[in-house]
Every structure is written in structure tokens, then in C-alpha cells.
mmCIF file of C-alpha atoms and ligand atoms in Angstrom:
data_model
loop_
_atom_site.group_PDB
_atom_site.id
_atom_site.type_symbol
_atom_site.label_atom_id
_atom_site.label_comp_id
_atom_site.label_asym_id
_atom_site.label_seq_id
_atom_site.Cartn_x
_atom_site.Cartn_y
_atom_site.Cartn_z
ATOM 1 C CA UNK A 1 -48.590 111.800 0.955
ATOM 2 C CA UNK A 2 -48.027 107.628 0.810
ATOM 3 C CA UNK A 3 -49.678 106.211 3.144
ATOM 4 C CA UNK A 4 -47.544 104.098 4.677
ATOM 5 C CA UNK A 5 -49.838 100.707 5.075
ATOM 6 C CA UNK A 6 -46.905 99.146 6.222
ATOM 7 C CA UNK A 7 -46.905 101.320 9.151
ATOM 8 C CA UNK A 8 -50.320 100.386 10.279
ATOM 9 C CA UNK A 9 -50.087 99.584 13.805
ATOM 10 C CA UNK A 10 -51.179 95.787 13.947
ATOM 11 C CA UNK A 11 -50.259 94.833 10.859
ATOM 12 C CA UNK A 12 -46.572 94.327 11.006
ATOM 13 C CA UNK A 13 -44.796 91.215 9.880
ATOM 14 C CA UNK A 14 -42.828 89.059 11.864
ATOM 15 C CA UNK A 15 -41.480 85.382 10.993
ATOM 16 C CA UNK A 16 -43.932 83.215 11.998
ATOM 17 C CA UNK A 17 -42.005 80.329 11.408
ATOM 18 C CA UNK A 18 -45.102 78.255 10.688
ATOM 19 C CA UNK A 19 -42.824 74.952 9.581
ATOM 20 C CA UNK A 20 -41.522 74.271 13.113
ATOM 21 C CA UNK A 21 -45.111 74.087 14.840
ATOM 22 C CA UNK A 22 -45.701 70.542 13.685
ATOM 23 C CA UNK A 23 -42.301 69.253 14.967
ATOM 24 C CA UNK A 24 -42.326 66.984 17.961
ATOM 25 C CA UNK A 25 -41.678 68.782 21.314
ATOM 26 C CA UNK A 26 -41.189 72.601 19.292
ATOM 27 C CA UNK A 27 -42.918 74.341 22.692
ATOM 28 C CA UNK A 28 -40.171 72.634 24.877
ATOM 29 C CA UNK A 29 -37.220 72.963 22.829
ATOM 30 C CA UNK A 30 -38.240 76.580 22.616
ATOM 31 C CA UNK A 31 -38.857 77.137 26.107
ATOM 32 C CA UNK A 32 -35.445 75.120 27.163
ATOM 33 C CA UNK A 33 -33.581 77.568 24.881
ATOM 34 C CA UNK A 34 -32.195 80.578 26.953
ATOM 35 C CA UNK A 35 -32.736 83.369 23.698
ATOM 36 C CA UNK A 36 -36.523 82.425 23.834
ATOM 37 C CA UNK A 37 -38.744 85.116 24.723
ATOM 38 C CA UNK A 38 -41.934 84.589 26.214
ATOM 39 C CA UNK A 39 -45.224 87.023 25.411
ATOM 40 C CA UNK A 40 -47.894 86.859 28.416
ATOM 41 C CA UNK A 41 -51.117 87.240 28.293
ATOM 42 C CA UNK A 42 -53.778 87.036 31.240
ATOM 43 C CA UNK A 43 -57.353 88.382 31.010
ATOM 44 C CA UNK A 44 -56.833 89.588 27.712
ATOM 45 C CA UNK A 45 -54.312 91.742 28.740
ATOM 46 C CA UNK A 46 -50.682 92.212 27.540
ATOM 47 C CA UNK A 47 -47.945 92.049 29.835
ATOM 48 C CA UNK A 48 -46.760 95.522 28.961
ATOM 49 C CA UNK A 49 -47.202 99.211 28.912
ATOM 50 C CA UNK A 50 -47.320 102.212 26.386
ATOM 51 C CA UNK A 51 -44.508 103.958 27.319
ATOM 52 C CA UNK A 52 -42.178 101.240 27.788
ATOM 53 C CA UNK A 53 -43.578 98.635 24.852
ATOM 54 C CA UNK A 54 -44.559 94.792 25.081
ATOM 55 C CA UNK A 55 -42.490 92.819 27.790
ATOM 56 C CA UNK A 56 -40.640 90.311 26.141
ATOM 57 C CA UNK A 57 -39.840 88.041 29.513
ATOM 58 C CA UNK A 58 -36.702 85.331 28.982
ATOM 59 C CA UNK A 59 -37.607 82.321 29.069
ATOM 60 C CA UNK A 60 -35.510 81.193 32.190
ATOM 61 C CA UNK A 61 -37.688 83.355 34.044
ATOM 62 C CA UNK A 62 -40.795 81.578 32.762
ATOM 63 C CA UNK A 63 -39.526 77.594 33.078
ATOM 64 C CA UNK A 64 -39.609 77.712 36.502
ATOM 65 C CA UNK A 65 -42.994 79.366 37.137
ATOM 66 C CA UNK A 66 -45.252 77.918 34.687
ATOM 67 C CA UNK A 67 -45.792 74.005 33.838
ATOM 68 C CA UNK A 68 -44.490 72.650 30.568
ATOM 69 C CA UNK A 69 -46.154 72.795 28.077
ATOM 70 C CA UNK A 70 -48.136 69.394 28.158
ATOM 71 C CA UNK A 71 -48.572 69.670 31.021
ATOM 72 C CA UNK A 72 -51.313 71.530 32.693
ATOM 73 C CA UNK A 73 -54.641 72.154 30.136
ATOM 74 C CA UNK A 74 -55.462 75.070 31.676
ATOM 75 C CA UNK A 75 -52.218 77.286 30.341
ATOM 76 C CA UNK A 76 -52.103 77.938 26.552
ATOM 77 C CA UNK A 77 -48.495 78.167 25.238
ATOM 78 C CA UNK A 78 -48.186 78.811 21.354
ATOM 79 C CA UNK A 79 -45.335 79.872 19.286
ATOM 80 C CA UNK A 80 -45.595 83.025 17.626
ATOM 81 C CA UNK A 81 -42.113 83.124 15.582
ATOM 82 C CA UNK A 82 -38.935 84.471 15.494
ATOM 83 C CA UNK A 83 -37.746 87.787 16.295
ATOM 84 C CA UNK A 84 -34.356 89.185 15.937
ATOM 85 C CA UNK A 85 -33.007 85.252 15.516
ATOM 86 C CA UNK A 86 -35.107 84.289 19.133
ATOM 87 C CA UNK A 87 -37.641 82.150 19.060
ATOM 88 C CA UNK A 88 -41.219 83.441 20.723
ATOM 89 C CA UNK A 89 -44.039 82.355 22.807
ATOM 90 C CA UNK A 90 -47.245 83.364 24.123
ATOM 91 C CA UNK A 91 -48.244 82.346 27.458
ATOM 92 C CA UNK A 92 -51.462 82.595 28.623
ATOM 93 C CA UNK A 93 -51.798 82.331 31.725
ATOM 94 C CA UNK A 94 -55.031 80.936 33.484
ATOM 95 C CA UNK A 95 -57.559 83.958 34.613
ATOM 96 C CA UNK A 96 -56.960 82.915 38.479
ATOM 97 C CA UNK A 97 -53.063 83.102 38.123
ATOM 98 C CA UNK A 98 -53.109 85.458 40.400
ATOM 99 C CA UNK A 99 -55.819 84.359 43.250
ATOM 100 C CA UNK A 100 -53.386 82.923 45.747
ATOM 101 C CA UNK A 101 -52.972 84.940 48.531
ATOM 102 C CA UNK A 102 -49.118 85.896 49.288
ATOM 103 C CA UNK A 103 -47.541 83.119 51.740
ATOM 104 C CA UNK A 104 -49.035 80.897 49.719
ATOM 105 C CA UNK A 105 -46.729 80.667 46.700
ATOM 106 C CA UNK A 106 -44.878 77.302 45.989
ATOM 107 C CA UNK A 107 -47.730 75.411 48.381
ATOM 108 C CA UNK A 108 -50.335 75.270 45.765
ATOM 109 C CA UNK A 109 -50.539 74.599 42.045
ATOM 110 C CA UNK A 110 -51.429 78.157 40.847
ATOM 111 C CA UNK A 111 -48.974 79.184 43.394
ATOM 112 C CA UNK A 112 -46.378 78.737 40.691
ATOM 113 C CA UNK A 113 -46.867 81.523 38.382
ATOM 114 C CA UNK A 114 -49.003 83.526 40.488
ATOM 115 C CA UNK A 115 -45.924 85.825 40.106
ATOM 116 C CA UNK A 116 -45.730 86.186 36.783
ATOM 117 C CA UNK A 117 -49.300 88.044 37.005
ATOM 118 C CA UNK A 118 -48.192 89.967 40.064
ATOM 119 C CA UNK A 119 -45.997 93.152 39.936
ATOM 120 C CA UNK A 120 -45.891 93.613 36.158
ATOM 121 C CA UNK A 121 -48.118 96.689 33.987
ATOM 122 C CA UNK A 122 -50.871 94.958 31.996
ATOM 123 C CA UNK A 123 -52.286 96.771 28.973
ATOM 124 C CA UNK A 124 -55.298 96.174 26.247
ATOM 125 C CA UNK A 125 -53.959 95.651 22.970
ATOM 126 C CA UNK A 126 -55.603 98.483 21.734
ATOM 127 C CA UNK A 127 -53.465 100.553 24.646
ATOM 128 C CA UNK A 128 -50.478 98.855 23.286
ATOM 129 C CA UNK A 129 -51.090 99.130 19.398
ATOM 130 C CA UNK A 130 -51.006 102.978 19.088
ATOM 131 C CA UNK A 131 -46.987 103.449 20.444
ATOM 132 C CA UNK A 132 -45.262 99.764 20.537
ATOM 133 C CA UNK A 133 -42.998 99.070 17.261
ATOM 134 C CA UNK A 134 -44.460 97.290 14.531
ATOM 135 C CA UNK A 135 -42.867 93.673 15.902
ATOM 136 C CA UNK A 136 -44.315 93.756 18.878
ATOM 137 C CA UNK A 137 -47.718 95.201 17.422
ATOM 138 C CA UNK A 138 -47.856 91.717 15.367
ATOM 139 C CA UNK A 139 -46.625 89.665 18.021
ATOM 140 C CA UNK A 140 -49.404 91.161 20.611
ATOM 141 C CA UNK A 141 -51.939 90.840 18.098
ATOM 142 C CA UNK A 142 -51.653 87.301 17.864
ATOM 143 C CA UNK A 143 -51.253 86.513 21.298
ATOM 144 C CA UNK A 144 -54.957 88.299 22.173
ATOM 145 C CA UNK A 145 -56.279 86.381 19.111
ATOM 146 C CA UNK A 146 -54.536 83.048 19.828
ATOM 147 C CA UNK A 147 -55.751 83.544 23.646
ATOM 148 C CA UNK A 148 -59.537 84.580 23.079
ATOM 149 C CA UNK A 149 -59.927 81.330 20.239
ATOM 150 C CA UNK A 150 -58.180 78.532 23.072
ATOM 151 C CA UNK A 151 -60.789 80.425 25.744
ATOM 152 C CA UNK A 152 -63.722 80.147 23.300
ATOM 153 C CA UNK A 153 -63.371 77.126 21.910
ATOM 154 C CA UNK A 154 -62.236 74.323 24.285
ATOM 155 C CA UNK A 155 -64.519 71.592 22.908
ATOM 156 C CA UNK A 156 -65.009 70.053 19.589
ATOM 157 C CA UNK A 157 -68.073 72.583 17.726
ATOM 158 C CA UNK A 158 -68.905 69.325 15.959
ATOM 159 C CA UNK A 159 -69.568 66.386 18.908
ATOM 160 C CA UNK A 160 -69.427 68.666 21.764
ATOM 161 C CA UNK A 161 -66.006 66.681 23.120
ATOM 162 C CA UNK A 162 -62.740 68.506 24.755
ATOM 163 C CA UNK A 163 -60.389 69.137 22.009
ATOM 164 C CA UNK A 164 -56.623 69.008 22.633
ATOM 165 C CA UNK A 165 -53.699 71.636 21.234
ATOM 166 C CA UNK A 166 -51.700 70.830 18.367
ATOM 167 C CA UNK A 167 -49.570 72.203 16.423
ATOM 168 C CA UNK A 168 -47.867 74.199 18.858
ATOM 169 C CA UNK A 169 -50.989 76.225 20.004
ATOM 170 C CA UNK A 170 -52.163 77.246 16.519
ATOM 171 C CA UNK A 171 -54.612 74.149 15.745
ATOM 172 C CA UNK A 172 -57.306 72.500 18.394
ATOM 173 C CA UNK A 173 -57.891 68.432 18.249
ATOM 174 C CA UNK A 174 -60.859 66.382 18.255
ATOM 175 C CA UNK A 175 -59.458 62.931 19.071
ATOM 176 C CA UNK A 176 -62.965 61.921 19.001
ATOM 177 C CA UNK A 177 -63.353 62.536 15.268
ATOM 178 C CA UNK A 178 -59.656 63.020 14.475
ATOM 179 C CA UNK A 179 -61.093 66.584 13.322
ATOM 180 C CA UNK A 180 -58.223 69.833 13.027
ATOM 181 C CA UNK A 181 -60.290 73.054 14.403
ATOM 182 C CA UNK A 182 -58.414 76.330 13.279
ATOM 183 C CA UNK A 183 -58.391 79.742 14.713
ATOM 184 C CA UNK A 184 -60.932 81.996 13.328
ATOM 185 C CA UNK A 185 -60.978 84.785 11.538
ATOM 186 C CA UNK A 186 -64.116 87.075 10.608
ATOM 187 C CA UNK A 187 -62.964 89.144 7.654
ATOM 188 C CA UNK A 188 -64.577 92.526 7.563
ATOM 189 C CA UNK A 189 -65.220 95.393 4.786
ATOM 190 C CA UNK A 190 -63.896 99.200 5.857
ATOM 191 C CA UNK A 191 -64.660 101.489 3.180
ATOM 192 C CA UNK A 192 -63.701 105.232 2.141
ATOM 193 C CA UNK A 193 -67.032 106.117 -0.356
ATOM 194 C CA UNK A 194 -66.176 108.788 -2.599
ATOM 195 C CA UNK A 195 -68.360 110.817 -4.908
ATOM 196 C CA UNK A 196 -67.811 112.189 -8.626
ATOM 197 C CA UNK A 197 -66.731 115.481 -6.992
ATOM 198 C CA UNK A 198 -64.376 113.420 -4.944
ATOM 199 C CA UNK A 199 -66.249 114.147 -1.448
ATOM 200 C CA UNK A 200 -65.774 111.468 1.214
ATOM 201 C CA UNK A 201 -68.866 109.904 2.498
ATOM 202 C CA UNK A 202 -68.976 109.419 6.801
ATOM 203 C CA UNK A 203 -71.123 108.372 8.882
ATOM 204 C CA UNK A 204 -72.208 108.107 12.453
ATOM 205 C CA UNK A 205 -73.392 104.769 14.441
ATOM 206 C CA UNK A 206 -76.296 105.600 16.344
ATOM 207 C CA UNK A 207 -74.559 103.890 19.096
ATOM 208 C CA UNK A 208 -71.699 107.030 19.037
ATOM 209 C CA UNK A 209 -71.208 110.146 21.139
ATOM 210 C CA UNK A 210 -72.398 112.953 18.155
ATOM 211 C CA UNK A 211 -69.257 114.330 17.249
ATOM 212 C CA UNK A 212 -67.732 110.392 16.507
ATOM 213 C CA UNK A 213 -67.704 110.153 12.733
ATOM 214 C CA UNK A 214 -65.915 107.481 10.169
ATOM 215 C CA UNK A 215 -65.782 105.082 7.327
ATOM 216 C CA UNK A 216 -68.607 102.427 6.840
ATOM 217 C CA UNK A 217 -67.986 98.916 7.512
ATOM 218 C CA UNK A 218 -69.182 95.536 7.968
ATOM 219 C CA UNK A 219 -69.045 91.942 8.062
ATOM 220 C CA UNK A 220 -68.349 89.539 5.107
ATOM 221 C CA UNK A 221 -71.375 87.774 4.685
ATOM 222 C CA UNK A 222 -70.881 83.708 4.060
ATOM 223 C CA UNK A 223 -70.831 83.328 -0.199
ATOM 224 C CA UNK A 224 -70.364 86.731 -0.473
ATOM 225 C CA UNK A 225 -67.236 88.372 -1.992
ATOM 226 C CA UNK A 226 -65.558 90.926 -0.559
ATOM 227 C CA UNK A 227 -66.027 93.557 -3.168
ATOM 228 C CA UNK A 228 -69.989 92.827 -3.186
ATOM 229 C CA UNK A 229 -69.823 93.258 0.696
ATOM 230 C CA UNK A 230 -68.885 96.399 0.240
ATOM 231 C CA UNK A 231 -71.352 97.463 -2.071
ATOM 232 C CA UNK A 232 -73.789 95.951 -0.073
ATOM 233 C CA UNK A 233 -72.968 96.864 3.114
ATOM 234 C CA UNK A 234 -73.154 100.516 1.361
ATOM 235 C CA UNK A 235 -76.296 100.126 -0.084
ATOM 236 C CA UNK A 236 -77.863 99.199 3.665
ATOM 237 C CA UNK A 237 -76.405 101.758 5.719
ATOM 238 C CA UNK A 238 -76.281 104.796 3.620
ATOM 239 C CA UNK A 239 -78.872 103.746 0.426
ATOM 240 C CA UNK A 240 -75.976 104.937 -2.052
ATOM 241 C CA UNK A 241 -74.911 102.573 -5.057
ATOM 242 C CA UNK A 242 -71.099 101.998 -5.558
ATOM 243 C CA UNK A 243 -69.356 101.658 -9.099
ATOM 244 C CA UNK A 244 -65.632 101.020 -9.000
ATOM 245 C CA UNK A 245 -64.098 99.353 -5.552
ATOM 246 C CA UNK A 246 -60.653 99.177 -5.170
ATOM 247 C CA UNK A 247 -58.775 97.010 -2.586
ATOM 248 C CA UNK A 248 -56.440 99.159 -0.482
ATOM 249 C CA UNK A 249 -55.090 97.304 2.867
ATOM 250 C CA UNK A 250 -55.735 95.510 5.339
ATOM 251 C CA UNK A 251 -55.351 95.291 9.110
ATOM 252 C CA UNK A 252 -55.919 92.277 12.040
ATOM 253 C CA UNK A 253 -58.123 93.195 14.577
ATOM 254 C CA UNK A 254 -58.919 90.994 16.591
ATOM 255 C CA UNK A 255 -61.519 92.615 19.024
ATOM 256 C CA UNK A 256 -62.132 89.442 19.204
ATOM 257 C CA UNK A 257 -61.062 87.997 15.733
ATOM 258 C CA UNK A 258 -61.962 90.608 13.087
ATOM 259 C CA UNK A 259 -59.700 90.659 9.571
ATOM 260 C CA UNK A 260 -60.299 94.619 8.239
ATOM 261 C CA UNK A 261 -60.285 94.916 4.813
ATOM 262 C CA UNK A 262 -60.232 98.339 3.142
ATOM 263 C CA UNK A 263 -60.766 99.712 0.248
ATOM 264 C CA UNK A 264 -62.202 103.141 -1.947
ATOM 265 C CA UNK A 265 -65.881 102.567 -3.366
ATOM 266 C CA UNK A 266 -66.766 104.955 -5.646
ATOM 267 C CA UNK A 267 -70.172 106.230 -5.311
ATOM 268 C CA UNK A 268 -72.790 106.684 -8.425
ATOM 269 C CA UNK A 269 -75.322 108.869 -6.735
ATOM 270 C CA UNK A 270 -75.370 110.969 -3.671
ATOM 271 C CA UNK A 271 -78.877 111.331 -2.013
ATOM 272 C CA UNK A 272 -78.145 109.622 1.262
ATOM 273 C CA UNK A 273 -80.884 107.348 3.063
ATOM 274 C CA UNK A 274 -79.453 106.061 6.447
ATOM 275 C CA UNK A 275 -80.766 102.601 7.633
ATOM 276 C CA UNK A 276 -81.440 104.609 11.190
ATOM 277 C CA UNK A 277 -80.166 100.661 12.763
ATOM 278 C CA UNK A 278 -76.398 101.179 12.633
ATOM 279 C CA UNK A 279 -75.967 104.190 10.625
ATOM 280 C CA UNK A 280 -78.264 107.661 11.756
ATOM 281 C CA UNK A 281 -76.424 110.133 9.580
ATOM 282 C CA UNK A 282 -73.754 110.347 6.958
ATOM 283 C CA UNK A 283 -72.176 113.186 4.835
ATOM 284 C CA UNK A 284 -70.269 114.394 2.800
ATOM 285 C CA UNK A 285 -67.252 116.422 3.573
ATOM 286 C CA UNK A 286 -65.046 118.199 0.456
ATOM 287 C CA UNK A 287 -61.021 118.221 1.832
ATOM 288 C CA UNK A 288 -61.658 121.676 3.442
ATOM 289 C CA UNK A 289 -64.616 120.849 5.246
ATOM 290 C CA UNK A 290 -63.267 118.041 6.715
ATOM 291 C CA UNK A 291 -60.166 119.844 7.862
ATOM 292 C CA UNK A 292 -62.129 122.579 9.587
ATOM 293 C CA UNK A 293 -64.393 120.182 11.360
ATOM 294 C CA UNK A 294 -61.371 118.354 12.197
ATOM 295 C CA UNK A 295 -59.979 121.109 13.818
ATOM 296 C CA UNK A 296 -62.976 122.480 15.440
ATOM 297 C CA UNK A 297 -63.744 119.616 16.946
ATOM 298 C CA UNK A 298 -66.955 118.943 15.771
ATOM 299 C CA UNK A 299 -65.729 115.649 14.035
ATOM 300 C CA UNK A 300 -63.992 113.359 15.857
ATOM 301 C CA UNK A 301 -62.666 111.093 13.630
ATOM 302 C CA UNK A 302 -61.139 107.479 14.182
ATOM 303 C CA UNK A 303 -58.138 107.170 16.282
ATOM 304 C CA UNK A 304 -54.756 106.743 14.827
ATOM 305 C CA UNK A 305 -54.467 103.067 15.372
ATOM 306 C CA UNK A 306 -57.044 102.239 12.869
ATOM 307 C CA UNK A 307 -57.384 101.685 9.181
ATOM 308 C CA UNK A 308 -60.364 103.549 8.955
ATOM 309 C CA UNK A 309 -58.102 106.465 10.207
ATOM 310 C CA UNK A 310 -55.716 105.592 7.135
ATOM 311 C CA UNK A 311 -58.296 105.517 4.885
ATOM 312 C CA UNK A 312 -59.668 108.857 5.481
ATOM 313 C CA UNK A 313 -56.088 110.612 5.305
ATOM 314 C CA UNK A 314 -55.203 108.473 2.567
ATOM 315 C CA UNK A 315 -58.101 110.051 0.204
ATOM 316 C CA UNK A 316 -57.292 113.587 2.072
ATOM 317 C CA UNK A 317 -53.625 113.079 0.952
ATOM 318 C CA UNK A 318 -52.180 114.094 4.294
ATOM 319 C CA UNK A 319 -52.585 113.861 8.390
ATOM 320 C CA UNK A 320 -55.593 115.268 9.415
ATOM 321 C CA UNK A 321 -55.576 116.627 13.264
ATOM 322 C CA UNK A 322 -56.808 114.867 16.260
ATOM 323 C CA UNK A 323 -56.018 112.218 18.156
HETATM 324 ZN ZN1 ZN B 1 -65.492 66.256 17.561
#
């Protein structure tokens, strides 16, 4: 089998058409222009639904709902690229878009787009990820990401003053200290460990339901590169020393701002010691054991969206079952 990393839901490509952010008045030209598409967010949601994919709403019906884009603090517009030769934004729209009571449209100020929340299917990225195309995937993924940094970060981290958006909703301002704040990304370690006999290692979180097993993982620690992470985070979790790691893919997930990063460590010994604090057991299963636990049920492994989930059927060399 090829695993088809390309194919991992969430980590699509799409033009992101970084040189136009900086140009005066990009967000309104964009949003004036009829082929625009707008992506909207609200709660962390995605306008959009499984079945049917990510809405993609025109911009004409957007203009007249929503303020422009300098004008009202409390929406986020950014833009996410081009698609199919149309430009695209993200809107997200303020968590009480939708509070006015009906009659009450067009009176007051969140009046305006309370109808852009209202009558639409809203979906979790992660409900989106597993069936949209790849296109949308991206375009979603950024949107969440872009949304959750502007919610988390409206003031400077360094002198505690508002910040302002730049750079078409991809940079926050500190006019105070003429500072640039940029979203951010927490790059993690995934990793497939596999032993001279060419078992894969898994483990279970002792926060899981027992039959929820996967890769081990972890955070990139600050001064740390990513191929010691993974030996260390292997060392701590599972008390096994890696030899060889080798990068395979990576995938965004931003739950809220996570960067996976996955690769095969190859393990030197095999007498397991679990840290009992994330990790309470961890074996390993030869390519028919995994298979027949697979299909009995008795390990659930990660769900298809996932790179961990591409990881595992990349060393098993072919889909394994369940969801
Ligand atoms: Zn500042």
C-alpha cells in the first residue's frame, strides 16, 4: 500500500495567496468582488455539514449582513486564499450573532447578521474533516485556527494593550509597541515505535475507554528538536529507548492549534515501563495480532481522520478495519 499523505484529511493545500494580505483594503476588494466566497465560523463551528461539505456562502449574500471589515472589532474577517480562481474569506462571526430575538432584525446592531447564524447546519471541524474534499478540509482548518487565535489573544501578551488586525486577519498589532503578534502553532510528535521483529508499539491513555489504543505522542518541548522529542517523549511514557527516527508526515490540528508531526522510531529494547500519568499500558502487536484485535473489537484504534490512524496502516501496509 502508499499511503497516500496527501490524502490526509486536514492537510490539503490550497493557494493561500499570502502576497495580497499586506495590500491596502485586500478584505474589501475581496468582499466587493461577486466570485468571493465567504467561510463562516461561529462558536467554533463550521457553517456546514458532513453529507453536504463546507458552505461556501457568496459574498453578496454576506455584504449586506455583516459590517466591513474595519469596521466592527468584534467580527474577524481573514483571507484564506484562492480556490478554483475565487478569492476566500473566513468570517467569524461574534458568539451572540444569533441572540436577537426574531422581529428584531435590522433594529439592532447584531440584528444584521443574526441571519447568517440562523437556519444554516453547523458542524465541528473534526465532523467536517472525515468526508469534506481535501480544499475545503484546508480551508476549514484554518478558519477554526484563525478564529480560536483572534478569540484568545485580543491584547498585546507583552503590555497587556488591545491589539488591532493586520494583515488581512493573519497578524495581530500592538500600536503600543509597534509589535507583529502571529498565530500560533504548537508542533507536536506522533510516533509509530517499531521493534527489531518489526512489532508496533501502542498504548493506552489512562484517560481512555479500555479498548481505545494508538500511537504515542507529545508536545515539542521549547530547545528541543523534533527528533529528540520523540525519543523523549518515548522514553517517558513507555521507558523504551529509540535508535533510528524517521520523519514521515505531517498534519494541522488545530484542537486548538496543534502541528502533528509523525514519524517511525525504531525501538532498541522492548521491556515496557508505562509512566502510569498519561500512558497505563502499551504493547506490542505483530501484523496478525493487530488485525484480529481490530476485528474483534477489542482494539479500537484511531479514527480515520487522523495521522496516527495513517501511521499505524502505513507500517501494517494496508487498511485495517474500524471506523
Ligand atoms: Zn504591546
Amino acid at each position: 500500500m502508499t499511503t497516500a499523505w496527501d490524502a490526509l484529511p486536514l492537510a490539503g493545500a490550497i493557494d493561500r495567496a499570502a502576497e495580497r494580505r499586506g495590500e491596502p483594503g485586500a478584505l474589501a476588494d475581496a468582499l466587493a468582488d461577486d466570485a468571493t466566497r465567504v467561510v463562516l465560523v461561529h462558536r467554533g463551528r463550521l457553517a456546514g455539514d458532513p453529507t453536504t461539505g463546507l458552505v461556501r456562502v457568496p459574498a453578496a449574500d454576506v455584504r449586506d449582513a455583516a459590517p466591513a471589515p474595519d469596521e466592527q472589532p468584534a467580527l474577524r474577517w481573514v483571507l484564506l486564499g484562492v480556490l478554483d480562481g475565487s478569492q476566500v474569506l473566513a468570517l467569524v462571526l461574534p458568539d451572540d450573532a444569533d441572540a436577537t430575538p426574531p422581529g428584531l432584525e435590522g433594529i439592532s446592531e447584531s440584528g444584521r447578521w443574526a441571519d447568517l447564524v440562523r437556519g444554516r447546519p453547523w458542524s465541528s471541524l473534526r465532523d467536517l474533516a472525515a468526508t469534506v474534499p481535501a480544499d475545503d478540509a484546508a480551508l476549514a482548518a484554518a478558519s477554526v485556527a484563525l478564529a480560536a487565535w483572534h478569540a484568545s489573544h485580543p491584547r498585546c501578551g507583552r503590555c497587556g494593550e488591545p491589539t488591532v488586525v493586520t494583515q488581512s486577519g493573519w497578524v495581530r498589532r500592538c500600536l503600543a509597541e509597534g509589535v507583529d503578534h502571529f498565530p500560533r502553532t504548537d508542533p507536536a510528535v506522533i510516533m509509530t515505535v517499531v521493534d527489531d521483529d518489526d512489532r508496533l508499539l501502542l498504548g493506552h491513555n489512562t484517560a481512555w475507554a479500555p479498548d481505545r489504543w494508538s500511537t504515542l505522542a507529545g508536545y515539542v518541548e521549547p530547545g528541543e528538536s523534533v527528533e529528540q522529542a520523540v525519543r523523549r517523549e518515548v522514553h517517558e511514557e513507555v521507558g523504551l529507548t529509540v535508535g533510528e527516527v524517521v520523519y514521515r508526515a505531517s498534519q494541522p490540528w488545530p484542537f486548538p492549534a496543534s502541528l502533528m508531526l509523525g514519524f517511525r522510531a525504531a525501538a532498541r529494547d522492548t521491556v515496557v515501563r508505562c509512566d502510569g500519568v498519561e500512558v497505563d499500558d502499551a504493547r506490542w502487536f505483530t501484523r496478525p495480532e493487530l488485525l484480529a484485535a481490530a476485528r474483534s473489537g477489542q482494539v479500537r484504534l484511531p479514527g480515520r481522520t487522523s495521522i496516527a490512524r495513517a501511521l499505524v496502516e502505513e507500517w501494517f501496509g494496508d487498511e485495517l478495519p474500524g471506523a
